[in-house]
Coordinates of C-alpha atoms in Angstrom, one line a residue:
M1 CA -6.7 16.6 43.1
G2 CA -6.3 20.3 44.2
E3 CA -3.3 19.6 46.8
S4 CA -1.3 17.8 44.3
T5 CA -1.7 20.2 41.5
Y6 CA -1.1 23.2 43.8
S7 CA 2.1 21.8 45.5
R8 CA 4.7 23.5 43.3
G9 CA 7.2 25.3 45.8
E10 CA 7.9 28.8 46.3
G11 CA 6.3 31.4 44.4
S12 CA 3.0 29.5 43.8
L13 CA -0.3 29.7 45.5
S14 CA 0.7 26.7 47.8
A15 CA 3.5 28.6 49.1
A16 CA 1.7 31.8 49.5
S17 CA -1.0 30.0 51.5
E18 CA 1.5 28.4 53.9
A19 CA 2.9 31.8 54.5
M20 CA -0.4 33.1 55.9
T21 CA -0.1 34.4 59.4
E22 CA -2.5 33.2 62.3
E23 CA -3.9 36.8 62.2
E24 CA -4.9 36.5 58.7
E25 CA -6.6 33.3 59.4
R26 CA -8.1 34.7 62.5
T27 CA -9.5 37.8 60.8
G28 CA -11.4 35.6 58.3
F29 CA -9.1 35.9 55.3
P30 CA -9.8 32.9 53.0
T31 CA -7.6 30.0 52.6
R32 CA -6.3 29.0 49.1
E33 CA -9.1 26.5 48.5
E34 CA -11.8 28.5 50.1
G35 CA -10.9 31.4 47.9
A36 CA -10.8 29.1 44.7
N37 CA -14.1 27.6 45.7
L38 CA -15.5 31.0 46.4
V39 CA -14.5 32.5 43.0
L40 CA -15.7 29.3 41.3
S41 CA -19.2 29.2 43.0
E42 CA -19.8 32.7 41.8
S43 CA -18.7 32.2 38.2
V44 CA -19.3 28.7 37.4
A45 CA -23.0 29.2 36.2
A46 CA -22.0 32.1 33.7
L47 CA -19.0 30.0 32.6
R48 CA -21.1 27.0 32.0
E49 CA -23.5 29.0 29.9
R50 CA -20.6 30.3 27.8
I51 CA -19.1 26.7 27.3
E52 CA -22.5 25.4 26.2
S53 CA -22.7 28.2 23.6
A54 CA -19.0 28.2 22.5
H55 CA -19.7 26.6 19.1
D56 CA -21.3 29.9 18.1
G57 CA -18.0 31.9 18.6
L58 CA -15.2 31.1 20.9
T59 CA -14.0 27.6 21.3
R60 CA -14.6 25.9 24.5
A61 CA -10.9 25.7 25.3
A62 CA -10.7 29.5 24.8
V63 CA -13.7 30.1 27.2
V64 CA -12.1 28.1 29.9
A65 CA -8.7 29.6 29.5
E66 CA -10.1 33.2 29.7
A67 CA -12.2 32.3 32.8
A68 CA -9.2 30.6 34.4
S69 CA -7.1 33.8 33.7
K70 CA -9.8 36.0 35.2
M71 CA -10.0 33.8 38.4
A72 CA -6.2 33.7 38.9
S73 CA -6.3 37.7 38.8
Q74 CA -9.0 37.7 41.4
S75 CA -7.0 35.1 43.5
E76 CA -4.4 37.7 44.0
E77 CA -6.6 39.4 46.7
F78 CA -6.3 36.3 48.8
A79 CA -2.9 35.1 47.7
G80 CA -0.8 37.9 49.0
G81 CA -0.2 39.4 45.4
I82 CA 1.6 36.4 44.3
V83 CA 1.1 35.6 40.5
P84 CA -0.2 32.1 39.9
T85 CA 2.0 29.6 37.8
E86 CA 0.7 28.0 34.7
G87 CA 0.2 24.8 36.7
D88 CA -2.2 27.1 39.0
L89 CA -4.2 28.1 36.0
A90 CA -4.6 24.8 34.7
F91 CA -5.8 23.6 38.1
L92 CA -8.6 26.3 38.0
G93 CA -9.5 25.4 34.5
E94 CA -9.6 21.7 35.4
V95 CA -11.9 22.3 38.2
V96 CA -14.2 24.2 36.0
A97 CA -14.3 21.6 33.4
E98 CA -14.7 18.6 36.0
R99 CA -17.7 20.4 37.6
D100 CA -19.2 21.1 34.1
R101 CA -18.6 17.4 33.2
E102 CA -20.1 16.1 36.6
M103 CA -23.3 18.2 36.1
R104 CA -23.7 16.8 32.5
R105 CA -23.1 13.3 33.7
N106 CA -26.0 13.6 36.1
Q107 CA -28.2 14.7 33.1
C108 CA -27.4 11.3 31.5
N109 CA -29.1 9.4 34.2
S110 CA -32.5 10.5 32.9
L111 CA -33.9 10.9 29.4
P112 CA -33.4 14.6 28.5
D113 CA -36.0 16.8 27.1
P114 CA -36.0 18.2 23.6
E115 CA -33.9 21.2 24.6
S116 CA -31.4 19.5 26.7
V117 CA -27.7 19.1 25.6
I118 CA -25.4 16.2 26.9
D119 CA -21.9 17.4 26.1
V120 CA -19.0 16.3 28.5
R121 CA -16.3 16.3 25.7
P122 CA -12.7 16.8 27.2
I123 CA -11.3 20.4 26.6
G124 CA -9.0 20.7 23.5
E125 CA -8.9 19.9 19.9
P126 CA -9.4 16.2 18.9
V127 CA -8.0 14.9 15.7
V128 CA -11.2 13.6 14.3
S129 CA -14.8 14.8 14.9
V130 CA -17.1 11.9 14.0
I131 CA -20.6 13.2 13.2
I132 CA -23.4 10.6 13.5
P133 CA -27.0 11.8 12.5
V134 CA -29.5 9.6 14.4
Y135 CA -33.1 9.1 13.4
N136 CA -35.0 5.9 14.6
A137 CA -31.8 3.7 14.3
A138 CA -32.0 1.9 17.8
S139 CA -31.5 -1.6 16.1
F140 CA -28.2 -0.7 14.8
L141 CA -27.0 2.2 17.1
E142 CA -25.2 0.2 19.8
E143 CA -23.1 -1.7 17.0
T144 CA -22.3 1.5 15.4
L145 CA -21.2 3.4 18.5
D146 CA -19.0 0.5 19.6
C147 CA -17.1 0.5 16.4
V148 CA -16.3 4.2 16.7
L149 CA -15.3 4.0 20.3
R150 CA -13.0 1.2 19.9
Q151 CA -11.0 3.1 17.2
T152 CA -7.2 2.7 17.5
L153 CA -7.2 6.6 17.3
D154 CA -8.1 7.8 20.9
E155 CA -8.1 11.5 20.0
I156 CA -11.6 11.6 18.6
E157 CA -14.9 13.2 19.7
V158 CA -18.3 11.5 18.6
I159 CA -21.2 14.1 18.0
C160 CA -24.4 12.5 17.8
L161 CA -27.5 14.5 17.0
D162 CA -30.8 12.9 17.3
D163 CA -33.2 14.1 14.6
G164 CA -36.4 13.7 16.6
S165 CA -36.3 9.8 16.9
T166 CA -39.5 8.0 18.2
D167 CA -37.7 4.8 19.2
D168 CA -35.1 4.1 21.7
S169 CA -32.4 5.9 20.0
L170 CA -31.9 8.8 22.3
R171 CA -31.7 6.6 25.4
I172 CA -28.9 4.5 23.8
L173 CA -27.1 7.7 23.0
C174 CA -27.4 8.9 26.6
E175 CA -25.9 5.6 27.9
A176 CA -23.0 6.0 25.5
A177 CA -22.4 9.5 26.7
R178 CA -22.6 8.5 30.3
N179 CA -19.9 5.8 29.8
D180 CA -17.5 7.7 27.6
D181 CA -17.1 11.5 27.7
R182 CA -15.9 11.6 24.2
V183 CA -19.6 11.3 23.0
A184 CA -21.7 14.4 22.9
V185 CA -25.5 14.0 22.5
Y186 CA -27.7 16.7 21.0
H187 CA -31.4 16.5 20.3
Q188 CA -33.7 18.5 17.9
D189 CA -37.2 18.1 16.2
N190 CA -37.0 16.3 13.0
L191 CA -35.4 18.6 10.5
G192 CA -33.9 16.1 8.1
L193 CA -30.5 14.7 7.3
S194 CA -28.9 17.8 5.9
S195 CA -29.8 20.2 8.6
T196 CA -28.7 17.6 11.2
R197 CA -25.3 17.2 9.7
N198 CA -24.8 21.0 9.2
R199 CA -25.7 21.7 12.9
A200 CA -23.3 18.9 14.1
M201 CA -20.7 20.5 11.7
R202 CA -21.0 23.6 13.9
L203 CA -20.5 21.7 17.0
A204 CA -17.3 20.0 15.9
R205 CA -13.9 20.9 17.0
G206 CA -11.7 18.3 15.5
R207 CA -9.0 18.9 12.9
Y208 CA -10.8 16.6 10.6
V209 CA -14.5 15.7 10.1
Y210 CA -15.9 12.4 9.3
F211 CA -19.7 11.7 8.5
L212 CA -20.9 8.2 9.7
D213 CA -24.3 6.9 9.3
A214 CA -26.0 5.4 12.3
D215 CA -26.3 2.0 10.8
D216 CA -22.8 1.5 9.2
L217 CA -19.6 0.2 10.6
L218 CA -15.9 1.4 10.6
E219 CA -12.8 -0.8 10.7
D220 CA -10.9 -0.4 13.9
D221 CA -8.0 1.6 12.5
A222 CA -10.1 3.6 9.8
L223 CA -9.8 7.0 11.5
A224 CA -6.1 6.4 12.3
V225 CA -5.1 5.5 8.8
L226 CA -7.1 8.4 7.2
S227 CA -5.9 11.1 9.7
R228 CA -2.2 9.9 9.2
R229 CA -2.6 10.3 5.5
A230 CA -4.1 13.7 5.6
D231 CA -1.5 15.0 8.0
A232 CA 1.5 13.5 6.1
D233 CA 0.3 15.1 2.7
Q234 CA -1.4 18.1 4.1
L235 CA -4.7 17.1 2.5
D236 CA -8.2 18.9 2.2
I237 CA -9.9 15.5 1.6
V238 CA -8.9 11.8 1.7
Y239 CA -11.3 9.5 -0.2
L240 CA -11.5 5.9 1.0
D241 CA -13.3 2.9 -0.4
G242 CA -15.8 0.7 1.1
Q243 CA -18.1 -2.5 0.8
S244 CA -21.6 -3.4 1.5
F245 CA -23.1 -6.1 3.6
Y246 CA -26.9 -7.2 3.6
D247 CA -28.9 -7.2 6.8
D248 CA -31.2 -9.9 5.2
E249 CA -30.0 -12.1 2.4
T250 CA -33.4 -11.8 0.7
L251 CA -32.3 -8.2 -0.3
V252 CA -29.3 -9.6 -2.4
E253 CA -31.4 -10.4 -5.3
R254 CA -33.5 -7.1 -5.0
Y255 CA -30.5 -4.9 -4.7
P256 CA -27.5 -6.6 -6.4
F257 CA -25.9 -3.4 -7.2
F258 CA -24.6 -3.0 -3.6
Q259 CA -22.4 -6.2 -3.9
T260 CA -19.8 -4.3 -5.7
A261 CA -20.7 -0.8 -4.9
Y262 CA -18.3 1.6 -3.3
Q263 CA -15.1 -0.5 -4.3
R264 CA -13.0 1.4 -6.7
K265 CA -11.5 -0.5 -9.5
D266 CA -8.3 1.6 -9.8
V267 CA -5.9 3.0 -7.2
Y268 CA -5.2 6.8 -7.7
E269 CA -1.8 7.4 -6.4
G270 CA -0.3 10.7 -5.3
V271 CA -1.8 14.1 -4.4
W272 CA -4.5 15.6 -6.8
R273 CA -6.5 18.8 -7.3
G274 CA -10.0 17.8 -6.3
A275 CA -11.5 18.6 -9.7
D276 CA -9.0 16.4 -11.5
L277 CA -9.5 13.4 -9.2
M278 CA -13.2 13.8 -9.6
A279 CA -12.7 13.7 -13.5
A280 CA -10.4 10.6 -13.1
F281 CA -13.1 8.9 -10.8
W282 CA -15.8 9.7 -13.4
G283 CA -13.8 8.5 -16.3
A284 CA -13.0 5.2 -14.7
G285 CA -16.5 4.6 -13.3
D286 CA -15.3 5.0 -9.7
L287 CA -17.3 7.9 -8.7
Y288 CA -19.2 7.6 -5.5
V289 CA -21.0 10.6 -3.7
P290 CA -21.6 9.5 -0.1
P291 CA -19.9 11.9 2.4
W292 CA -18.8 8.7 4.5
L293 CA -16.4 7.8 1.7
A294 CA -14.2 10.8 2.7
L295 CA -12.2 12.4 5.5
Y296 CA -12.5 16.2 5.3
R297 CA -10.3 18.8 7.0
R298 CA -12.6 21.0 9.0
D299 CA -11.0 24.4 8.2
Y300 CA -11.2 23.8 4.6
L301 CA -15.0 23.3 4.9
I302 CA -15.2 26.5 7.0
E303 CA -13.2 28.4 4.8
H304 CA -15.3 27.7 1.7
G305 CA -18.5 27.6 3.6
L306 CA -19.3 24.1 2.4
G307 CA -22.4 22.4 3.9
F308 CA -25.4 20.3 2.8
I309 CA -28.4 21.8 1.1
D310 CA -31.3 21.7 3.8
G311 CA -34.5 20.1 3.3
I312 CA -33.8 17.9 0.2
A313 CA -33.1 14.4 -0.8
H314 CA -29.8 13.3 -2.5
E315 CA -27.9 16.2 -0.9
D316 CA -24.8 14.0 -1.2
N317 CA -24.5 14.8 -4.9
A318 CA -24.1 18.5 -4.5
Y319 CA -21.8 18.0 -1.5
Y320 CA -19.5 15.8 -3.2
A321 CA -19.0 17.9 -6.2
L322 CA -18.7 21.1 -4.2
T323 CA -16.0 19.8 -1.8
A324 CA -14.1 18.3 -4.7
L325 CA -14.2 21.5 -7.1
Y326 CA -12.7 23.7 -4.4
A327 CA -10.1 21.3 -2.9
E328 CA -6.6 22.0 -3.8
R329 CA -5.1 18.7 -2.3
V330 CA -6.9 15.5 -2.2
A331 CA -5.8 11.9 -2.2
H332 CA -7.2 8.4 -2.4
C333 CA -6.8 5.6 0.1
P334 CA -7.6 2.3 -1.6
R335 CA -8.5 0.5 1.7
R336 CA -12.1 -0.6 2.3
L337 CA -12.4 1.1 5.7
I338 CA -16.3 1.3 6.0
R339 CA -19.0 -1.4 5.9
R340 CA -22.3 -0.1 4.4
R341 CA -25.3 -1.8 5.7
V342 CA -28.1 -2.6 3.3
H343 CA -31.4 -3.1 5.1
E344 CA -35.2 -2.8 4.4
D345 CA -35.7 0.6 5.9
S346 CA -32.5 2.1 4.5
I347 CA -32.6 5.3 2.5
M348 CA -31.0 3.4 -0.5
T349 CA -34.0 1.1 -0.7
R350 CA -37.0 3.3 -0.2
S351 CA -39.4 4.0 -3.2
V352 CA -39.1 7.0 -5.4
A353 CA -41.0 10.2 -4.4
F354 CA -41.3 13.8 -5.8
A355 CA -38.6 14.7 -3.2
N356 CA -36.1 12.6 -5.1
A357 CA -36.6 14.4 -8.3
L358 CA -36.5 17.9 -6.7
G359 CA -33.4 16.9 -4.7
Y360 CA -31.5 15.7 -7.7
Y361 CA -32.6 18.8 -9.6
L362 CA -31.4 21.3 -7.0
C363 CA -28.1 19.5 -6.6
A364 CA -27.5 19.7 -10.4
I365 CA -28.1 23.5 -10.1
E366 CA -25.5 23.9 -7.3
V367 CA -23.0 21.7 -9.2
L368 CA -23.4 24.0 -12.2
R369 CA -22.9 27.0 -10.2
A370 CA -19.7 25.8 -8.7
Y371 CA -18.6 24.6 -12.3
F372 CA -19.0 28.1 -13.6
D373 CA -17.0 29.5 -10.7
C374 CA -14.1 27.1 -11.1
E375 CA -14.1 26.4 -14.7
T376 CA -11.3 28.6 -15.8
E377 CA -9.0 26.6 -13.5
M378 CA -9.9 23.2 -15.0
S379 CA -8.5 21.5 -17.9
V380 CA -10.8 20.4 -21.0
D381 CA -11.1 16.8 -19.7
T382 CA -12.1 17.9 -16.2
R383 CA -14.7 20.4 -17.4
A384 CA -16.3 17.8 -19.5
A385 CA -16.4 15.3 -16.6
V386 CA -18.1 18.0 -14.2
K387 CA -20.6 18.9 -16.9
A388 CA -21.3 15.1 -17.4
F389 CA -21.9 14.6 -13.7
A390 CA -24.2 17.5 -13.6
M391 CA -26.2 16.3 -16.7
R392 CA -26.4 12.8 -15.1
T393 CA -27.9 14.4 -12.0
L394 CA -30.4 16.2 -14.1
R395 CA -31.3 12.8 -15.9
S396 CA -31.8 11.3 -12.5
A397 CA -34.3 14.1 -11.7
A398 CA -36.3 13.4 -14.9
I399 CA -36.2 9.7 -14.3
S400 CA -37.4 10.2 -10.8
L401 CA -40.2 12.6 -11.9
E402 CA -41.5 10.1 -14.4
K403 CA -42.3 7.6 -11.7
V404 CA -44.1 10.1 -9.5
P405 CA -47.8 11.2 -10.2
E406 CA -48.5 14.9 -10.2
C407 CA -50.9 14.5 -7.3
E408 CA -47.9 13.7 -5.0
W409 CA -46.4 17.2 -5.9
A410 CA -49.3 18.9 -4.2
A411 CA -49.2 16.4 -1.3
V412 CA -45.6 17.0 -0.5
Y413 CA -45.0 20.5 -1.4
G414 CA -48.5 22.2 -1.8
L415 CA -48.0 22.7 -5.4
R416 CA -50.7 23.0 -7.8
E417 CA -51.1 19.9 -10.1
D418 CA -51.0 22.1 -13.1
C419 CA -48.0 24.2 -11.9
E420 CA -46.1 25.0 -15.1
A421 CA -43.4 27.0 -13.3
M422 CA -42.5 23.8 -11.4
R423 CA -42.7 21.7 -14.4
A424 CA -40.4 24.1 -16.4
A425 CA -38.0 24.3 -13.3
V426 CA -37.7 20.6 -12.8
N427 CA -39.0 18.6 -15.6
A428 CA -37.9 20.8 -18.8
P429 CA -34.2 21.0 -18.1
A430 CA -34.1 17.4 -16.8
Y431 CA -36.2 16.3 -19.7
V432 CA -33.6 18.0 -22.1
G433 CA -30.8 16.3 -20.4
L434 CA -32.7 13.0 -20.6
Q435 CA -33.5 13.5 -24.3
R436 CA -29.8 14.3 -24.7
G437 CA -28.9 11.1 -23.0
H438 CA -31.2 9.1 -25.1
L439 CA -29.8 10.9 -28.2
Q440 CA -26.3 10.0 -27.3
R441 CA -27.1 6.4 -26.7
D442 CA -28.8 6.4 -30.2
I443 CA -25.8 8.1 -31.7
A444 CA -23.5 5.6 -30.0
K445 CA -25.7 2.6 -31.3
V446 CA -25.7 4.2 -34.8
R447 CA -21.8 4.7 -34.5
G448 CA -21.5 1.1 -33.4
E449 CA -23.5 -0.1 -36.4
L450 CA -21.6 2.2 -38.7
G451 CA -18.3 0.8 -37.3
S452 CA -19.5 -2.7 -37.9
A453 CA -20.5 -1.7 -41.5
R454 CA -17.1 -0.3 -42.0
E455 CA -15.4 -3.4 -40.8
M456 CA -17.5 -5.4 -43.1
I457 CA -16.7 -2.9 -46.1
R458 CA -13.0 -3.3 -45.3
A459 CA -13.2 -7.0 -45.2
K460 CA -15.0 -7.0 -48.6
E461 CA -12.5 -4.5 -49.9
A462 CA -9.7 -6.9 -48.8
E463 CA -11.5 -9.8 -50.6
L464 CA -11.8 -7.5 -53.6
D465 CA -8.2 -6.7 -53.6
K466 CA -7.4 -10.2 -53.3
S467 CA -9.6 -11.0 -56.2
C468 CA -8.2 -8.1 -58.1
T469 CA -4.7 -9.4 -57.5
Q470 CA -5.6 -12.8 -58.8
L471 CA -7.4 -11.4 -61.8
H472 CA -4.2 -9.3 -62.6
C473 CA -2.2 -12.4 -62.4
C474 CA -4.7 -14.3 -64.8
E475 CA -4.7 -11.3 -67.3
K476 CA -0.7 -11.4 -67.2
E477 CA -0.8 -15.3 -67.8
I478 CA -3.4 -14.8 -70.6
E479 CA -1.2 -12.1 -72.2
G480 CA 1.7 -14.4 -72.0
L481 CA -0.3 -17.3 -73.8
Q482 CA -1.4 -14.8 -76.2
D483 CA 2.2 -13.7 -77.0
R484 CA 3.1 -17.5 -77.3
L485 CA 0.2 -18.1 -79.7
R486 CA 1.2 -15.2 -81.8
R487 CA 4.9 -16.3 -82.0
E488 CA 3.7 -19.9 -82.9
T489 CA 1.2 -18.6 -85.4
G490 CA 3.9 -16.5 -87.0
A491 CA 6.3 -19.6 -87.0
R492 CA 3.6 -21.7 -88.5
I493 CA 2.9 -19.1 -91.3
A494 CA 6.6 -19.0 -91.9
C495 CA 6.7 -22.7 -92.4
E496 CA 3.9 -22.8 -94.8
D497 CA 5.7 -19.9 -96.7
E498 CA 8.7 -21.9 -96.7
I499 CA 6.9 -25.0 -97.9
T500 CA 5.1 -23.1 -100.6
R501 CA 8.6 -21.7 -101.8
L502 CA 10.1 -25.2 -101.8
R503 CA 7.2 -26.6 -103.8
A504 CA 7.6 -24.0 -106.4
S505 CA 11.4 -24.6 -106.8
K506 CA 12.8 -26.6 -109.7
S507 CA 14.6 -29.1 -107.8
Y508 CA 11.4 -30.0 -105.9
R509 CA 9.7 -30.4 -109.1
V510 CA 12.4 -32.7 -110.6
G511 CA 12.7 -34.7 -107.5
Y512 CA 8.9 -35.1 -107.4
A513 CA 8.8 -36.3 -110.9
L514 CA 11.6 -38.9 -110.3
M515 CA 9.8 -40.0 -107.2
R516 CA 6.4 -40.3 -108.8
P517 CA 6.6 -43.9 -110.1
F518 CA 7.8 -45.3 -106.8
I519 CA 4.9 -43.3 -105.0
V520 CA 2.3 -44.9 -107.3
L521 CA 4.0 -48.3 -107.0
R522 CA 3.7 -48.2 -103.2
R523 CA 0.1 -47.2 -103.4
C524 CA -0.6 -50.1 -105.4
V525 CA 1.3 -52.6 -103.1
R526 CA -0.7 -51.2 -100.3
R527 CA -4.1 -51.7 -102.0
L528 CA -3.1 -55.4 -102.9
R529 CA -2.2 -56.1 -99.4
S530 CA -5.4 -54.7 -98.0

């Protein structure tokens, strides 16, 4: 490798070494390769130590570049004062990195002790850092690592941090690191999921960070799709959708919620402010908090100091809210790019303990702190959604606390069973939130009943209006008949008056006297006939 890299013509270390006189060789002046190896042998130990600790300050790339520059300046002593080219510096850095990788590959051949580190990642900044916390996941780990390493996006690094596993997980990780230098393996005593993710974040070098659980699976193009979208719109966060699959069909009836979980019903197009998209998710019932449903820009997380709360359960609630509230540019990718495994020993299927209540409570406090920090920049609807999310988290704390006997408090956290301070800190605020939730449900129920009553009243009013209309028509008809009756009565009275007047007239009396005999005769004839 050294000869091909150094053959760069006049002015290079190669040309300088060819120009060395026999006298210089005879006097013991080192050759080009001897000089480089001499410098490397003296500094490789110190360089390796700096590379291992680079995550605390300088990046690994900067350490190697600095070392290569220093070696190049030292090489002038045996190169005749010729300034090395960029290719020469690259060669020196490559030699250092290769020796470092070779040393760490040798470590992979045996199970490391708790203090060892297996990190042979290539120098440079990958596009995505995939962070996989591991704890007793040997049953699923090989499948998960395989789905990550076959991603269509090659420029990735996989940081696996074993959190004190007691099964075969660490050996599986070492085997993966031996076969693919993109895999870095770290080990620590059992400190919990939050601490593990936070440490892995400090080790990451990628432009973006993706958190993957050790039992879940990614689609082959997931990281490529998400990183392209983030680059195209200069996003702080890209949210994705997922779907669940059951490791055992008997779990379907016990946990039916996961059949449709992580699948958002709507598509949220365009670029949003983080808080506004959080409110939109909340309003549509599409808000899911797991960190593996998002790709994060690493510089954004570092700039705002965003991490997981150490030592608690349900840390995802606070992490989701805080990363959303401070983000200026976020977007939603509607593809289901992750498959969430539901199995018997999953965190999602474990029984409720006091740690669940405490975790929800502390998350709610952090969400409220972030809310008060950002509320002036939010719209009214967004503020309402964020407060509702915090109150739901408090209600979850109260519900969890109701399921746990007080004796467990002392067992887990060493608290007195009559610890009123703890009761006030966790139970009282959460209870208020819970009571408010119950009251809101009661109010909603009363409002529903009131709405139904109003509908009935409106229906009765419509029937009454119809009846009133019919009554009005009948009244008008009666009035018409009464007018007709009055007219006919008036006509009858007029006729009777006319008859009375006629009977009182002289001509009627004369006529009646003349007709009287004939009338009597007609009556007699009728009697005789009958």
